[in-house]
Amino acid sequence: MKKITTRDKIINSAHKLFYEKGFNGTSIDDILKDAGLNKGSLYHLFQGKKEVLLAVIEERIAYNLEQKYKDIATVENPLRFLKQKLLTTDTFDFKHGCALNNLVQEMSPVDEDIAKALWQVYNALEDYYFLALREENMSEYEKKSVAKMMVATVEGAIMAAKAAQDKEPYLQIVEQLFCLIPMHPHKKKG
Amino acid sequence: MKKITTRDKIINSAHKLFYEKGFNGTSIDDILKDAGLNKGSLYHLFQGKKEVLLAVIEERIAYNLEQKYKDIATVENPLRFLKQKLLTTDTFDFKHGCALNNLVQEMSPVDEDIAKALWQVYNALEDYYFLALREENMSEYEKKSVAKMMVATVEGAIMAAKAAQDKEPYLQIVEQLFCLIPMHPHKKKG
DNA sequence: ATTTTACTTGACTATATAGTCAATTTTATG
DNA sequence: CATAAAATTGACTATATAGTCAAGTAAAAT
């Protein structure tokens, strides 16, 4: 098993705190306290707070997304797979929402480099939804468009849950979404 | 014409800056500088920064929403009216997104009072969308559910535009949304 | 006109924050 | 083991920030 490096500790703590309290709401000292490290260690490895955020986006958030959805490309019924993923809320933290969404909201208008990094991850997310539609009877163009819309709806659903501080609206919206998209019939398993 | 009070100036500036830079990203001094006022004036009228935010939400954001959508209740084809409102992007600032959404993202997990105030406005928004469906052939329950989903999709579309720093994704998603919801046919006007 | 109330001014405090840096310890490397 | 390189320590600086407050000014009430 791999050793947890100082860099890992920083990225882990930063990821958690940025998620829970936002970038501006989290201080360098917060990160260091959580990681059990001292200031010099961080500034030895990173130029500053912004570079920590970039690492969090490019390494942790992008990685988590990939882990969550990579099977979509090979699974038999990808749309069902996606729906199941979306409705498995064990790990879903309705209180704090979506790590990607949160950062887009806070940072995209403010910093161009960060906006670019976030935009890449956002595109990867749309690509997974596009793959989820591969079995459906639509043109490629329509799949792209529907995938885009589905991502927006799910992100909006997460926001609704955050507004309510309750996961119920999220579940309802995701159900409603899957009622509206024209589904290609699969043979039911079992 | 009504005189612009000191209170108005503060709420105007705060609203603008919170929208553009977020609550944590905006300092009291930023607000005062923008409003051309001094510190004492603000603290004479408000207990603190949080109370300024509450006033912004309850007075300005709620009011703007009402102004934008109040005609939905009386207009002939409310769904078309809604779509037109959504696609009229003159005033829509894709770079900074939705004032309500931004604040939900940043503040709802952090402060319960603010979460409540935001939740009220969010509900008002869903109510307007519900009214937009009043002519459609659905059960009341389904209208509620579809309205909820539509709000989520539009909010998600705004977020997509913010992620892209471009209004195009927003327009595309809104179009796609109106393709999918089952529309009751109205006689075309003209 | 005089008093009282409402509002405004801006200096001040206490604290939080991002980032620096010289000294020290730990870890490779020959 | 000796030396060089990498990593770590924590005190320090400079600045920003929320909020206080005593004194002053304008507006209202009597």
Short mmCIF file of C-alpha atoms (C1' of nucleotides) in Angstrom, two decimals:
data_model
loop_
_atom_site.label_atom_id
_atom_site.label_comp_id
_atom_site.label_asym_id
_atom_site.label_seq_id
_atom_site.Cartn_x
_atom_site.Cartn_y
_atom_site.Cartn_z
CA MET A 1 0.00 0.00 0.00
CA LYS A 2 1.09 3.48 -0.94
CA LYS A 3 2.35 5.85 1.67
CA ILE A 4 0.23 8.94 2.27
CA THR A 5 2.41 11.85 1.31
CA THR A 6 2.25 15.34 2.72
CA ARG A 7 0.86 16.45 -0.60
CA ASP A 8 -1.95 13.90 -0.27
CA LYS A 9 -2.78 15.10 3.21
CA ILE A 10 -3.02 18.68 2.01
CA ILE A 11 -5.17 17.82 -0.97
CA ASN A 12 -7.44 15.63 1.15
CA SER A 13 -8.00 18.27 3.79
CA ALA A 14 -8.35 21.06 1.26
CA HIS A 15 -10.84 19.05 -0.76
CA LYS A 16 -12.96 18.34 2.29
CA LEU A 17 -12.88 21.89 3.60
CA PHE A 18 -13.41 23.59 0.24
CA TYR A 19 -16.39 21.31 -0.19
CA GLU A 20 -17.88 22.06 3.19
CA LYS A 21 -17.00 25.73 3.58
CA GLY A 22 -16.05 26.97 0.13
CA PHE A 23 -12.73 28.32 -1.08
CA ASN A 24 -13.07 31.75 0.50
CA GLY A 25 -14.54 30.23 3.62
CA THR A 26 -11.49 28.05 4.17
CA SER A 27 -8.19 29.49 5.37
CA ILE A 28 -4.74 28.05 4.84
CA ASP A 29 -4.57 27.58 8.59
CA ASP A 30 -7.81 25.57 8.50
CA ILE A 31 -6.27 23.23 5.96
CA LEU A 32 -3.03 22.89 7.91
CA LYS A 33 -4.84 22.26 11.18
CA ASP A 34 -7.00 19.59 9.58
CA ALA A 35 -4.02 17.96 7.92
CA GLY A 36 -1.83 18.25 11.03
CA LEU A 37 0.88 20.13 9.18
CA ASN A 38 2.78 23.37 9.33
CA LYS A 39 2.75 26.29 7.04
CA GLY A 40 6.16 25.76 5.50
CA SER A 41 5.24 22.28 4.31
CA LEU A 42 2.38 23.66 2.30
CA TYR A 43 4.32 26.51 0.80
CA HIS A 44 7.17 24.15 0.03
CA LEU A 45 4.85 22.07 -2.13
CA PHE A 46 2.45 24.70 -3.48
CA GLN A 47 2.85 28.26 -4.66
CA GLY A 48 -0.25 29.33 -2.78
CA LYS A 49 -3.87 28.67 -2.00
CA LYS A 50 -4.90 28.86 -5.63
CA GLU A 51 -2.46 26.11 -6.64
CA VAL A 52 -3.87 23.91 -3.89
CA LEU A 53 -7.31 24.40 -5.37
CA LEU A 54 -6.10 23.57 -8.86
CA ALA A 55 -4.59 20.34 -7.55
CA VAL A 56 -7.84 19.50 -5.75
CA ILE A 57 -9.81 19.99 -8.98
CA GLU A 58 -7.43 18.24 -11.35
CA GLU A 59 -6.48 15.37 -9.10
CA ARG A 60 -9.21 14.71 -6.59
CA ILE A 61 -12.47 15.92 -8.12
CA ALA A 62 -11.64 14.68 -11.61
CA TYR A 63 -10.49 11.35 -10.17
CA ASN A 64 -13.60 10.87 -8.04
CA LEU A 65 -15.80 11.54 -11.06
CA GLU A 66 -13.93 9.00 -13.13
CA GLN A 67 -14.17 6.35 -10.42
CA LYS A 68 -17.89 6.95 -10.07
CA TYR A 69 -18.82 6.75 -13.75
CA LYS A 70 -16.11 4.85 -15.62
CA ASP A 71 -18.20 1.66 -15.81
CA ILE A 72 -20.86 3.46 -17.84
CA ALA A 73 -18.90 2.75 -21.01
CA THR A 74 -19.11 -1.04 -20.62
CA VAL A 75 -22.21 -1.76 -18.58
CA GLU A 76 -25.17 -3.45 -20.30
CA ASN A 77 -27.93 -0.95 -19.53
CA PRO A 78 -26.09 2.31 -19.05
CA LEU A 79 -29.11 4.53 -18.50
CA ARG A 80 -30.38 2.28 -15.73
CA PHE A 81 -26.85 2.22 -14.34
CA LEU A 82 -26.78 6.02 -14.30
CA LYS A 83 -30.15 6.22 -12.60
CA GLN A 84 -29.04 3.80 -9.95
CA LYS A 85 -25.85 5.75 -9.37
CA LEU A 86 -27.86 8.93 -9.02
CA LEU A 87 -30.35 7.43 -6.60
CA THR A 88 -27.74 5.75 -4.43
CA THR A 89 -27.55 8.50 -1.89
CA ASP A 90 -25.49 6.77 0.78
CA THR A 91 -22.54 8.90 -0.02
CA PHE A 92 -24.47 11.87 -1.35
CA ASP A 93 -24.23 14.84 0.97
CA PHE A 94 -27.32 16.92 0.25
CA LYS A 95 -26.26 19.48 2.80
CA HIS A 96 -23.11 20.48 0.94
CA GLY A 97 -24.17 19.64 -2.58
CA CYS A 98 -21.85 18.93 -5.48
CA ALA A 99 -18.15 19.66 -5.11
CA LEU A 100 -17.87 20.67 -8.75
CA ASN A 101 -20.97 22.83 -8.78
CA ASN A 102 -19.93 24.59 -5.58
CA LEU A 103 -16.59 25.58 -7.02
CA VAL A 104 -18.04 26.66 -10.35
CA GLN A 105 -20.44 28.94 -8.53
CA GLU A 106 -17.82 30.50 -6.36
CA MET A 107 -14.74 30.57 -8.55
CA SER A 108 -15.50 30.49 -12.27
CA PRO A 109 -16.38 34.18 -12.53
CA VAL A 110 -13.40 35.17 -10.41
CA ASP A 111 -10.42 33.23 -11.77
CA GLU A 112 -9.85 32.14 -15.34
CA ASP A 113 -7.36 29.35 -14.64
CA ILE A 114 -9.69 27.74 -12.16
CA ALA A 115 -12.62 28.24 -14.51
CA LYS A 116 -10.73 26.31 -17.18
CA ALA A 117 -9.89 23.45 -14.85
CA LEU A 118 -13.52 23.23 -13.71
CA TRP A 119 -14.78 23.40 -17.26
CA GLN A 120 -12.73 20.33 -18.16
CA VAL A 121 -14.25 18.32 -15.35
CA TYR A 122 -17.70 19.55 -16.26
CA ASN A 123 -17.19 18.34 -19.83
CA ALA A 124 -16.05 14.95 -18.58
CA LEU A 125 -19.29 14.72 -16.63
CA GLU A 126 -21.35 15.53 -19.73
CA ASP A 127 -19.40 12.90 -21.64
CA TYR A 128 -20.39 10.23 -19.12
CA TYR A 129 -24.05 11.18 -19.44
CA PHE A 130 -23.67 11.04 -23.20
CA LEU A 131 -22.33 7.49 -22.86
CA ALA A 132 -25.30 6.65 -20.68
CA LEU A 133 -27.53 7.38 -23.69
CA ARG A 134 -25.60 5.18 -26.12
CA GLU A 135 -28.33 2.52 -26.30
CA GLU A 136 -31.15 4.98 -26.91
CA ASN A 137 -32.90 5.70 -30.18
CA MET A 138 -31.73 9.22 -30.84
CA SER A 139 -29.38 10.98 -33.19
CA GLU A 140 -25.92 11.70 -31.86
CA TYR A 141 -26.83 15.35 -31.80
CA GLU A 142 -29.92 14.69 -29.76
CA LYS A 143 -27.98 12.50 -27.34
CA LYS A 144 -25.50 15.29 -26.79
CA SER A 145 -28.30 17.75 -26.17
CA VAL A 146 -30.25 15.47 -23.85
CA ALA A 147 -27.08 14.58 -21.94
CA LYS A 148 -26.34 18.24 -21.42
CA MET A 149 -29.84 18.81 -20.15
CA MET A 150 -29.72 15.82 -17.82
CA VAL A 151 -26.51 17.05 -16.23
CA ALA A 152 -28.11 20.43 -15.71
CA THR A 153 -31.20 18.87 -14.16
CA VAL A 154 -29.20 16.71 -11.78
CA GLU A 155 -27.00 19.61 -10.77
CA GLY A 156 -30.13 21.69 -10.27
CA ALA A 157 -31.63 18.88 -8.21
CA ILE A 158 -28.60 18.90 -5.95
CA MET A 159 -29.06 22.60 -5.56
CA ALA A 160 -32.75 22.11 -4.73
CA ALA A 161 -31.74 19.68 -2.00
CA LYS A 162 -29.25 22.17 -0.71
CA ALA A 163 -31.87 24.91 -0.68
CA ALA A 164 -34.21 22.63 1.26
CA GLN A 165 -31.41 21.17 3.36
CA ASP A 166 -33.09 17.84 2.66
CA LYS A 167 -32.42 15.17 0.05
CA GLU A 168 -36.11 14.65 -0.80
CA PRO A 169 -36.32 17.27 -3.59
CA TYR A 170 -33.27 15.74 -5.20
CA LEU A 171 -34.80 12.27 -5.29
CA GLN A 172 -38.07 13.59 -6.65
CA ILE A 173 -36.45 15.60 -9.40
CA VAL A 174 -34.22 12.75 -10.55
CA GLU A 175 -37.26 10.44 -10.69
CA GLN A 176 -39.17 13.04 -12.70
CA LEU A 177 -36.27 13.47 -15.08
CA PHE A 178 -36.15 9.77 -15.89
CA CYS A 179 -39.90 9.83 -16.49
CA LEU A 180 -39.48 12.45 -19.18
CA ILE A 181 -36.53 11.22 -21.18
CA PRO A 182 -37.62 8.84 -23.92
CA MET A 183 -36.23 5.49 -22.81
CA HIS A 184 -35.37 2.66 -25.13
CA PRO A 185 -36.99 -0.48 -23.66
CA HIS A 186 -34.54 -3.07 -22.29
CA LYS A 187 -35.40 -6.56 -21.29
CA LYS A 188 -35.83 -6.55 -17.53
CA LYS A 189 -33.18 -8.53 -15.77
CA GLY A 190 -34.05 -11.51 -13.52
CA MET B 1 -40.68 59.73 -7.02
CA LYS B 2 -39.43 58.16 -3.85
CA LYS B 3 -36.22 59.30 -2.27
CA ILE B 4 -33.38 56.78 -2.22
CA THR B 5 -32.69 56.14 1.43
CA THR B 6 -29.36 55.15 2.94
CA ARG B 7 -30.86 51.74 3.53
CA ASP B 8 -31.68 51.43 -0.18
CA LYS B 9 -28.14 52.38 -1.13
CA ILE B 10 -26.70 49.72 1.14
CA ILE B 11 -29.05 47.01 -0.10
CA ASN B 12 -28.41 47.94 -3.72
CA SER B 13 -24.65 47.84 -3.38
CA ALA B 14 -24.70 44.73 -1.24
CA HIS B 15 -26.98 42.96 -3.68
CA LYS B 16 -24.75 43.78 -6.60
CA LEU B 17 -21.51 42.82 -4.86
CA PHE B 18 -22.84 39.66 -3.24
CA TYR B 19 -24.03 38.66 -6.68
CA GLU B 20 -20.72 39.35 -8.36
CA LYS B 21 -18.28 38.29 -5.67
CA GLY B 22 -20.25 36.21 -3.19
CA PHE B 23 -20.96 36.94 0.46
CA ASN B 24 -17.54 35.94 1.76
CA GLY B 25 -15.88 37.60 -1.19
CA THR B 26 -17.46 40.95 -0.36
CA SER B 27 -16.31 43.04 2.59
CA ILE B 28 -18.30 45.62 4.49
CA ASP B 29 -15.83 48.19 3.22
CA ASP B 30 -16.52 47.08 -0.36
CA ILE B 31 -20.21 47.73 0.19
CA LEU B 32 -19.63 51.10 1.82
CA LYS B 33 -17.22 52.20 -0.88
CA ASP B 34 -19.69 51.23 -3.60
CA ALA B 35 -22.55 52.96 -1.81
CA GLY B 36 -20.48 56.01 -0.93
CA LEU B 37 -21.24 55.72 2.77
CA ASN B 38 -19.44 55.39 6.06
CA LYS B 39 -19.28 52.53 8.45
CA GLY B 40 -21.44 54.04 11.15
CA SER B 41 -24.36 54.50 8.78
CA LEU B 42 -24.42 50.81 8.03
CA TYR B 43 -24.11 49.71 11.63
CA HIS B 44 -26.75 52.22 12.64
CA LEU B 45 -29.23 50.51 10.32
CA PHE B 46 -28.07 46.88 10.46
CA GLN B 47 -26.77 44.63 13.19
CA GLY B 48 -24.06 43.30 10.94
CA LYS B 49 -23.18 41.81 7.59
CA LYS B 50 -25.57 38.91 8.02
CA GLU B 51 -28.55 41.20 8.53
CA VAL B 52 -27.62 43.07 5.36
CA LEU B 53 -27.72 39.77 3.51
CA LEU B 54 -31.10 38.89 4.98
CA ALA B 55 -32.47 42.22 3.82
CA VAL B 56 -31.03 41.66 0.35
CA ILE B 57 -32.73 38.27 0.12
CA GLU B 58 -36.07 39.23 1.59
CA GLU B 59 -36.41 42.60 -0.06
CA ARG B 60 -34.40 42.71 -3.24
CA ILE B 61 -34.13 39.14 -4.53
CA ALA B 62 -37.68 38.21 -3.59
CA TYR B 63 -38.94 41.44 -5.13
CA ASN B 64 -37.04 40.98 -8.38
CA LEU B 65 -38.44 37.48 -8.73
CA GLU B 66 -41.96 38.70 -8.20
CA GLN B 67 -41.55 41.46 -10.76
CA LYS B 68 -40.19 39.03 -13.32
CA TYR B 69 -42.88 36.36 -13.00
CA LYS B 70 -46.01 37.91 -11.54
CA ASP B 71 -47.77 38.07 -14.93
CA ILE B 72 -47.62 34.29 -15.24
CA ALA B 73 -50.82 34.02 -13.24
CA THR B 74 -52.87 36.01 -15.75
CA VAL B 75 -51.21 35.61 -19.11
CA GLU B 76 -52.96 33.58 -21.80
CA ASN B 77 -50.29 31.00 -22.61
CA PRO B 78 -48.22 30.82 -19.44
CA LEU B 79 -45.79 28.13 -20.57
CA ARG B 80 -44.90 30.10 -23.68
CA PHE B 81 -44.60 33.18 -21.50
CA LEU B 82 -42.18 31.35 -19.23
CA LYS B 83 -40.10 30.11 -22.13
CA GLN B 84 -39.89 33.61 -23.55
CA LYS B 85 -38.84 34.99 -20.18
CA LEU B 86 -36.17 32.33 -19.91
CA LEU B 87 -34.81 32.93 -23.40
CA THR B 88 -34.79 36.70 -23.08
CA THR B 89 -31.17 36.94 -22.12
CA ASP B 90 -30.71 40.69 -22.37
CA THR B 91 -30.52 41.00 -18.65
CA PHE B 92 -29.25 37.51 -17.93
CA ASP B 93 -25.66 37.58 -16.71
CA PHE B 94 -24.26 34.16 -17.59
CA LYS B 95 -20.94 35.06 -16.04
CA HIS B 96 -22.35 35.46 -12.55
CA GLY B 97 -25.32 33.12 -12.78
CA CYS B 98 -28.38 33.26 -10.57
CA ALA B 99 -28.38 35.46 -7.48
CA LEU B 100 -30.54 32.97 -5.59
CA ASN B 101 -28.56 29.90 -6.62
CA ASN B 102 -25.26 31.57 -5.77
CA LEU B 103 -26.37 32.34 -2.26
CA VAL B 104 -27.90 28.92 -1.69
CA GLN B 105 -24.62 27.34 -2.69
CA GLU B 106 -22.52 29.50 -0.48
CA MET B 107 -24.72 30.11 2.53
CA SER B 108 -27.39 27.47 3.05
CA PRO B 109 -25.08 24.91 4.66
CA VAL B 110 -23.45 27.55 6.82
CA ASP B 111 -26.30 29.59 8.31
CA GLU B 112 -29.76 28.39 9.16
CA ASP B 113 -31.49 31.78 9.19
CA ILE B 114 -30.20 32.58 5.74
CA ALA B 115 -31.06 29.08 4.54
CA LYS B 116 -34.66 29.67 5.62
CA ALA B 117 -34.90 33.02 3.87
CA LEU B 118 -33.47 31.51 0.68
CA TRP B 119 -35.77 28.51 0.91
CA GLN B 120 -38.79 30.82 0.90
CA VAL B 121 -37.67 32.52 -2.27
CA TYR B 122 -36.87 29.18 -3.86
CA ASN B 123 -40.40 28.01 -3.10
CA ALA B 124 -41.85 31.14 -4.63
CA LEU B 125 -39.88 30.36 -7.78
CA GLU B 126 -41.27 26.84 -7.92
CA ASP B 127 -44.76 28.25 -7.43
CA TYR B 128 -44.38 30.45 -10.49
CA TYR B 129 -43.29 27.47 -12.58
CA PHE B 130 -46.27 25.55 -11.26
CA LEU B 131 -48.52 28.37 -12.44
CA ALA B 132 -46.84 28.20 -15.82
CA LEU B 133 -48.19 24.65 -16.17
CA ARG B 134 -51.77 25.52 -15.27
CA GLU B 135 -53.07 25.02 -18.83
CA GLU B 136 -51.40 21.64 -19.31
CA ASN B 137 -53.06 18.24 -19.18
CA MET B 138 -51.54 16.85 -16.01
CA SER B 139 -52.64 16.07 -12.52
CA GLU B 140 -51.88 18.69 -9.91
CA TYR B 141 -49.34 16.32 -8.44
CA GLU B 142 -47.61 15.90 -11.77
CA LYS B 143 -47.60 19.65 -12.36
CA LYS B 144 -45.89 20.14 -9.02
CA SER B 145 -43.32 17.54 -9.85
CA VAL B 146 -42.65 18.80 -13.36
CA ALA B 147 -42.42 22.38 -12.10
CA LYS B 148 -39.84 21.33 -9.53
CA MET B 149 -37.84 19.59 -12.21
CA MET B 150 -38.02 22.52 -14.57
CA VAL B 151 -36.69 24.88 -11.94
CA ALA B 152 -33.84 22.48 -11.30
CA THR B 153 -33.06 22.23 -15.00
CA VAL B 154 -33.05 25.98 -15.50
CA GLU B 155 -30.88 26.51 -12.44
CA GLY B 156 -28.58 23.79 -13.71
CA ALA B 157 -28.52 25.46 -17.11
CA ILE B 158 -27.43 28.70 -15.52
CA MET B 159 -24.69 26.80 -13.77
CA ALA B 160 -23.65 25.20 -17.08
CA ALA B 161 -23.34 28.67 -18.60
CA LYS B 162 -21.28 29.75 -15.65
CA ALA B 163 -19.01 26.73 -15.99
CA ALA B 164 -18.55 27.54 -19.67
CA GLN B 165 -18.46 31.28 -19.10
CA ASP B 166 -20.75 31.44 -22.10
CA LYS B 167 -24.53 31.69 -22.41
CA GLU B 168 -24.76 29.09 -25.21
CA PRO B 169 -25.14 26.01 -22.95
CA TYR B 170 -27.93 27.75 -21.10
CA LEU B 171 -29.90 28.46 -24.27
CA GLN B 172 -29.43 24.94 -25.53
CA ILE B 173 -30.54 23.33 -22.29
CA VAL B 174 -33.64 25.50 -21.96
CA GLU B 175 -34.62 24.63 -25.54
CA GLN B 176 -34.09 20.94 -24.86
CA LEU B 177 -36.16 21.17 -21.69
CA PHE B 178 -39.15 22.61 -23.54
CA CYS B 179 -38.81 19.84 -26.14
CA LEU B 180 -39.26 17.21 -23.46
CA ILE B 181 -42.11 18.52 -21.37
CA PRO B 182 -45.47 17.42 -22.75
CA MET B 183 -47.03 20.60 -24.05
CA HIS B 184 -50.71 21.21 -24.39
CA PRO B 185 -51.27 22.63 -27.88
CA HIS B 186 -52.37 26.26 -27.97
CA LYS B 187 -53.63 28.06 -30.99
CA LYS B 188 -50.72 30.00 -32.41
CA LYS B 189 -51.19 33.71 -32.16
CA GLY B 190 -51.13 35.95 -35.21
"C1'" DA C 1 -35.90 78.77 19.47
"C1'" DT C 2 -34.78 74.80 21.93
"C1'" DT C 3 -34.54 70.31 22.83
"C1'" DT C 4 -34.62 65.69 21.46
"C1'" DT C 5 -34.13 62.15 18.31
"C1'" DA C 6 -32.16 60.18 14.17
"C1'" DC C 7 -28.40 59.82 11.44
"C1'" DT C 8 -23.45 60.28 10.07
"C1'" DT C 9 -18.44 60.56 10.58
"C1'" DG C 10 -14.07 58.24 10.71
"C1'" DA C 11 -10.60 56.82 13.86
"C1'" DC C 12 -9.85 52.74 16.56
"C1'" DT C 13 -9.64 47.70 18.23
"C1'" DA C 14 -9.11 43.00 17.88
"C1'" DT C 15 -8.62 39.40 15.12
"C1'" DA C 16 -7.91 36.65 10.95
"C1'" DT C 17 -5.45 35.84 6.98
"C1'" DA C 18 -2.01 34.89 2.98
"C1'" DG C 19 2.35 34.52 2.46
"C1'" DT C 20 7.80 34.78 3.91
"C1'" DC C 21 11.90 32.95 5.63
"C1'" DA C 22 16.01 31.51 8.25
"C1'" DA C 23 16.96 27.74 10.96
"C1'" DT C 24 16.39 22.85 11.81
"C1'" DT C 25 15.42 18.04 10.94
"C1'" DT C 26 14.84 14.21 7.90
"C1'" DT C 27 15.85 11.69 3.97
"C1'" DA C 28 18.43 10.33 -0.11
"C1'" DT C 29 23.05 9.77 -2.35
"C1'" DG C 30 27.98 8.86 -3.07
"C1'" DC D 1 29.82 7.78 7.32
"C1'" DA D 2 29.67 12.25 5.05
"C1'" DT D 3 27.45 15.31 2.42
"C1'" DA D 4 23.90 17.19 -0.32
"C1'" DA D 5 19.12 17.70 -1.19
"C1'" DA D 6 14.50 17.72 0.27
"C1'" DA D 7 11.19 18.50 3.64
"C1'" DT D 8 9.65 20.68 7.93
"C1'" DT D 9 9.28 23.97 11.72
"C1'" DG D 10 7.06 28.02 13.58
"C1'" DA D 11 7.86 32.77 14.38
"C1'" DC D 12 7.22 36.89 11.70
"C1'" DT D 13 5.22 40.53 8.37
"C1'" DA D 14 1.85 42.99 6.13
"C1'" DT D 15 -2.60 43.54 5.20
"C1'" DA D 16 -7.59 42.97 5.40
"C1'" DT D 17 -11.63 42.63 7.91
"C1'" DA D 18 -15.89 42.82 11.14
"C1'" DG D 19 -17.34 45.46 14.33
"C1'" DT D 20 -17.11 49.56 18.17
"C1'" DC D 21 -17.68 54.07 19.68
"C1'" DA D 22 -17.43 58.91 21.09
"C1'" DA D 23 -18.19 62.99 18.94
"C1'" DG D 24 -20.48 65.70 15.49
"C1'" DT D 25 -24.38 67.08 12.34
"C1'" DA D 26 -28.98 67.25 10.46
"C1'" DA D 27 -33.88 66.68 11.05
"C1'" DA D 28 -38.15 66.58 13.89
"C1'" DA D 29 -40.80 67.62 17.64
"C1'" DT D 30 -42.17 70.74 21.24
#
